[in-house]
Amino acid sequence: MNMMDITYSRQNIQIVAEQLAAIVADYRVLTFEGDLGAGKTTLISALCRVWGVIDPVSSPTYSLINKYEAKSLPVGNWIYHLDLYRLKSAAEGIDAGMEDILYSGEFCLVEWPSKALEIIPGRRLELSLRVCGHDTRHLTVISREK
Ligand code: ADP
Ligand code: MG
């Protein structure tokens, strides 16, 4: 089901992040698709701010997994930020402990899910980002059950 379809700039990204937080419901895994520079990390950072993360948010390109303490989550106190960009196989992700995290019931924000779709839970919100102009991005959100 299509949950959201919106074009935004850096000026109104925080409003988009608030709308996003409001539709998350009982989903725990949010995947972020889009080319390099599409704005995945920037949107994740805005969403983390809505959820009360104080620590800086940046792509875990090398560490693969970041963990942030979040004061205003609907459930729990932790957000996991995963970046699958550098994975060469799903097995590598499993070795890094990603599968355990993705099925833990904690909030997981995942960049580059396409690099290891085998380990991504079927039930998730699938966010796709596209560059529109110098300062604008298009976001679609689809709920996936399988
Ligand atoms: P990704 O994680 O998809 O590679 P980033 O979020 O790291 O992308 O980078 C997006 C870049 O585009 C940043 O330099 C950011 O400042 C810029 N940008 C311009 N407009 C927007 C926008 N509306 N939303 C997000 N990023 C934007
Ligand atoms: Mg990124």
mmCIF file of C-alpha atoms and ligand atoms in Angstrom:
data_model
loop_
_atom_site.group_PDB
_atom_site.id
_atom_site.type_symbol
_atom_site.label_atom_id
_atom_site.label_comp_id
_atom_site.label_asym_id
_atom_site.label_seq_id
_atom_site.Cartn_x
_atom_site.Cartn_y
_atom_site.Cartn_z
ATOM 1 C CA MET A 1 0.000 0.000 0.000
ATOM 2 C CA ASN A 2 1.280 3.472 -0.889
ATOM 3 C CA MET A 3 1.512 5.472 2.358
ATOM 4 C CA MET A 4 3.227 8.684 1.242
ATOM 5 C CA ASP A 5 4.266 10.490 -1.909
ATOM 6 C CA ILE A 6 5.944 13.851 -1.408
ATOM 7 C CA THR A 7 8.541 16.252 -2.793
ATOM 8 C CA TYR A 8 10.554 18.176 -0.184
ATOM 9 C CA SER A 9 13.548 20.434 0.291
ATOM 10 C CA ARG A 10 16.018 20.803 3.165
ATOM 11 C CA GLN A 11 13.818 23.631 4.444
ATOM 12 C CA ASN A 12 10.834 21.374 5.127
ATOM 13 C CA ILE A 13 12.558 18.027 5.732
ATOM 14 C CA GLN A 14 11.742 18.146 9.454
ATOM 15 C CA ILE A 15 8.004 18.328 8.683
ATOM 16 C CA VAL A 16 8.347 15.340 6.353
ATOM 17 C CA ALA A 17 10.187 13.440 9.087
ATOM 18 C CA GLU A 18 7.346 14.172 11.512
ATOM 19 C CA GLN A 19 4.763 12.906 8.995
ATOM 20 C CA LEU A 20 6.896 9.829 8.531
ATOM 21 C CA ALA A 21 7.095 9.163 12.272
ATOM 22 C CA ALA A 22 3.297 9.425 12.378
ATOM 23 C CA ILE A 23 2.765 6.653 9.799
ATOM 24 C CA VAL A 24 5.350 4.221 11.172
ATOM 25 C CA ALA A 25 2.679 2.540 13.362
ATOM 26 C CA ASP A 26 3.900 -0.898 14.394
ATOM 27 C CA TYR A 27 6.541 -1.233 11.675
ATOM 28 C CA ARG A 28 10.055 -1.681 13.028
ATOM 29 C CA VAL A 29 12.101 -1.921 9.830
ATOM 30 C CA LEU A 30 12.344 1.017 7.425
ATOM 31 C CA THR A 31 14.413 0.540 4.283
ATOM 32 C CA PHE A 32 15.829 3.470 2.297
ATOM 33 C CA GLU A 33 16.465 3.037 -1.421
ATOM 34 C CA GLY A 34 18.047 5.636 -3.686
ATOM 35 C CA ASP A 35 21.315 6.477 -5.404
ATOM 36 C CA LEU A 36 24.326 7.985 -3.626
ATOM 37 C CA GLY A 37 23.373 11.521 -2.656
ATOM 38 C CA ALA A 38 19.641 10.876 -2.927
ATOM 39 C CA GLY A 39 19.253 11.919 0.703
ATOM 40 C CA LYS A 40 18.892 8.646 2.623
ATOM 41 C CA THR A 41 21.213 9.579 5.488
ATOM 42 C CA THR A 42 19.845 13.132 5.658
ATOM 43 C CA LEU A 43 16.265 11.854 6.004
ATOM 44 C CA ILE A 44 17.323 9.248 8.572
ATOM 45 C CA SER A 45 18.998 12.022 10.544
ATOM 46 C CA ALA A 46 15.808 14.129 10.447
ATOM 47 C CA LEU A 47 13.727 11.143 11.583
ATOM 48 C CA CYS A 48 16.180 10.393 14.403
ATOM 49 C CA ARG A 49 15.795 13.996 15.550
ATOM 50 C CA VAL A 50 12.003 13.554 15.737
ATOM 51 C CA TRP A 51 12.636 10.469 17.870
ATOM 52 C CA GLY A 52 14.861 12.367 20.290
ATOM 53 C CA VAL A 53 18.323 11.262 19.185
ATOM 54 C CA ILE A 54 20.948 13.738 20.400
ATOM 55 C CA ASP A 55 24.100 12.060 19.075
ATOM 56 C CA PRO A 56 25.171 12.885 15.528
ATOM 57 C CA VAL A 57 23.770 10.585 12.839
ATOM 58 C CA SER A 58 26.032 9.535 9.978
ATOM 59 C CA SER A 59 26.162 6.673 7.493
ATOM 60 C CA PRO A 60 27.753 3.565 9.039
ATOM 61 C CA THR A 61 29.542 2.986 5.762
ATOM 62 C CA TYR A 62 32.510 1.233 7.407
ATOM 63 C CA SER A 63 31.136 0.160 10.782
ATOM 64 C CA LEU A 64 28.000 -1.221 8.971
ATOM 65 C CA ILE A 65 25.870 -0.663 12.090
ATOM 66 C CA ASN A 66 25.310 2.440 14.246
ATOM 67 C CA LYS A 67 23.207 2.433 17.412
ATOM 68 C CA TYR A 68 21.599 5.610 18.743
ATOM 69 C CA GLU A 69 19.850 6.262 22.022
ATOM 70 C CA ALA A 70 16.412 7.790 21.317
ATOM 71 C CA LYS A 71 14.266 9.432 23.997
ATOM 72 C CA SER A 72 10.964 9.744 22.084
ATOM 73 C CA LEU A 73 10.390 6.420 20.336
ATOM 74 C CA PRO A 74 6.890 4.886 20.383
ATOM 75 C CA VAL A 75 8.552 1.728 21.794
ATOM 76 C CA GLY A 76 11.992 1.195 23.324
ATOM 77 C CA ASN A 77 15.051 3.440 23.515
ATOM 78 C CA TRP A 78 17.311 2.393 20.659
ATOM 79 C CA ILE A 79 17.533 2.899 16.932
ATOM 80 C CA TYR A 80 19.794 0.811 14.724
ATOM 81 C CA HIS A 81 21.134 2.412 11.543
ATOM 82 C CA LEU A 82 22.449 -0.114 9.030
ATOM 83 C CA ASP A 83 24.281 0.522 5.782
ATOM 84 C CA LEU A 84 24.487 -2.486 3.452
ATOM 85 C CA TYR A 85 26.380 -0.630 0.726
ATOM 86 C CA ARG A 86 29.687 -2.405 1.308
ATOM 87 C CA LEU A 87 28.301 -5.920 1.772
ATOM 88 C CA LYS A 88 29.483 -8.418 -0.802
ATOM 89 C CA SER A 89 26.991 -11.067 0.301
ATOM 90 C CA ALA A 90 24.091 -11.649 2.667
ATOM 91 C CA ALA A 91 26.388 -13.979 4.641
ATOM 92 C CA GLU A 92 28.670 -11.050 5.404
ATOM 93 C CA GLY A 93 25.690 -9.176 6.839
ATOM 94 C CA ILE A 94 24.700 -12.165 8.957
ATOM 95 C CA ASP A 95 28.303 -12.408 10.257
ATOM 96 C CA ALA A 96 28.093 -8.739 11.252
ATOM 97 C CA GLY A 97 24.987 -9.531 13.321
ATOM 98 C CA MET A 98 22.556 -7.734 11.018
ATOM 99 C CA GLU A 99 19.944 -10.478 10.869
ATOM 100 C CA ASP A 100 19.662 -10.601 14.670
ATOM 101 C CA ILE A 101 19.185 -6.828 14.776
ATOM 102 C CA LEU A 102 16.662 -6.781 11.910
ATOM 103 C CA TYR A 103 14.447 -9.325 13.677
ATOM 104 C CA SER A 104 15.002 -7.973 17.207
ATOM 105 C CA GLY A 105 11.866 -5.820 17.279
ATOM 106 C CA GLU A 106 13.988 -2.678 17.741
ATOM 107 C CA PHE A 107 13.729 0.157 15.224
ATOM 108 C CA CYS A 108 15.995 -0.429 12.230
ATOM 109 C CA LEU A 109 16.733 2.146 9.537
ATOM 110 C CA VAL A 110 18.443 0.441 6.609
ATOM 111 C CA GLU A 111 20.313 2.064 3.728
ATOM 112 C CA TRP A 112 20.950 0.025 0.536
ATOM 113 C CA PRO A 113 18.609 -2.911 1.360
ATOM 114 C CA SER A 114 19.030 -4.144 -2.230
ATOM 115 C CA LYS A 115 22.609 -5.252 -1.410
ATOM 116 C CA ALA A 116 21.298 -8.148 0.711
ATOM 117 C CA LEU A 117 17.536 -8.424 0.303
ATOM 118 C CA GLU A 118 17.678 -11.990 1.665
ATOM 119 C CA ILE A 119 18.219 -10.703 5.203
ATOM 120 C CA ILE A 120 15.561 -7.952 5.090
ATOM 121 C CA PRO A 121 12.292 -8.810 6.881
ATOM 122 C CA GLY A 122 9.301 -8.969 4.518
ATOM 123 C CA ARG A 123 7.238 -6.717 6.760
ATOM 124 C CA ARG A 124 8.686 -3.244 6.430
ATOM 125 C CA LEU A 125 8.183 0.294 5.216
ATOM 126 C CA GLU A 126 9.989 0.740 1.939
ATOM 127 C CA LEU A 127 11.143 4.317 1.347
ATOM 128 C CA SER A 128 12.439 5.320 -2.071
ATOM 129 C CA LEU A 129 14.256 8.600 -2.670
ATOM 130 C CA ARG A 130 14.905 10.347 -5.938
ATOM 131 C CA VAL A 131 16.741 13.574 -6.763
ATOM 132 C CA CYS A 132 14.389 16.129 -8.331
ATOM 133 C CA GLY A 133 16.478 19.283 -8.366
ATOM 134 C CA HIS A 134 19.442 20.868 -6.645
ATOM 135 C CA ASP A 135 17.625 21.081 -3.318
ATOM 136 C CA THR A 136 14.557 18.891 -3.763
ATOM 137 C CA ARG A 137 13.981 15.177 -3.301
ATOM 138 C CA HIS A 138 10.988 12.949 -3.980
ATOM 139 C CA LEU A 139 9.983 10.365 -1.385
ATOM 140 C CA THR A 140 7.580 7.472 -1.729
ATOM 141 C CA VAL A 141 6.695 5.156 1.152
ATOM 142 C CA ILE A 142 5.160 1.745 0.552
ATOM 143 C CA SER A 143 4.177 -0.754 3.230
ATOM 144 C CA ARG A 144 5.371 -4.263 2.476
ATOM 145 C CA GLU A 145 4.104 -7.356 4.206
ATOM 146 C CA LYS A 146 6.183 -9.956 2.358
HETATM 147 P P1 ADP B 1 22.652 9.294 0.692
HETATM 148 O O1 ADP B 1 22.693 8.797 2.111
HETATM 149 O O2 ADP B 1 21.406 8.893 -0.044
HETATM 150 O O3 ADP B 1 23.892 8.928 -0.075
HETATM 151 P P2 ADP B 1 23.009 11.925 1.837
HETATM 152 O O4 ADP B 1 21.833 12.167 2.702
HETATM 153 O O5 ADP B 1 24.294 11.507 2.487
HETATM 154 O O6 ADP B 1 22.594 10.873 0.700
HETATM 155 O O7 ADP B 1 23.338 13.203 0.982
HETATM 156 C C1 ADP B 1 22.356 13.973 0.333
HETATM 157 C C2 ADP B 1 22.996 15.260 -0.127
HETATM 158 O O8 ADP B 1 22.026 16.037 -0.832
HETATM 159 C C3 ADP B 1 23.476 16.111 1.036
HETATM 160 O O9 ADP B 1 24.640 16.809 0.632
HETATM 161 C C4 ADP B 1 22.323 17.071 1.257
HETATM 162 O O10 ADP B 1 22.700 18.289 1.840
HETATM 163 C C5 ADP B 1 21.830 17.276 -0.174
HETATM 164 N N1 ADP B 1 20.416 17.644 -0.272
HETATM 165 C C6 ADP B 1 19.904 18.640 -0.977
HETATM 166 N N2 ADP B 1 18.579 18.714 -0.872
HETATM 167 C C7 ADP B 1 18.212 17.722 -0.082
HETATM 168 C C8 ADP B 1 16.955 17.279 0.397
HETATM 169 N N3 ADP B 1 15.802 17.865 0.071
HETATM 170 N N4 ADP B 1 16.958 16.191 1.208
HETATM 171 C C9 ADP B 1 18.105 15.588 1.507
HETATM 172 N N5 ADP B 1 19.326 15.960 1.085
HETATM 173 C C10 ADP B 1 19.389 17.027 0.293
HETATM 174 MG MG MG B 2 24.024 7.403 3.158
#
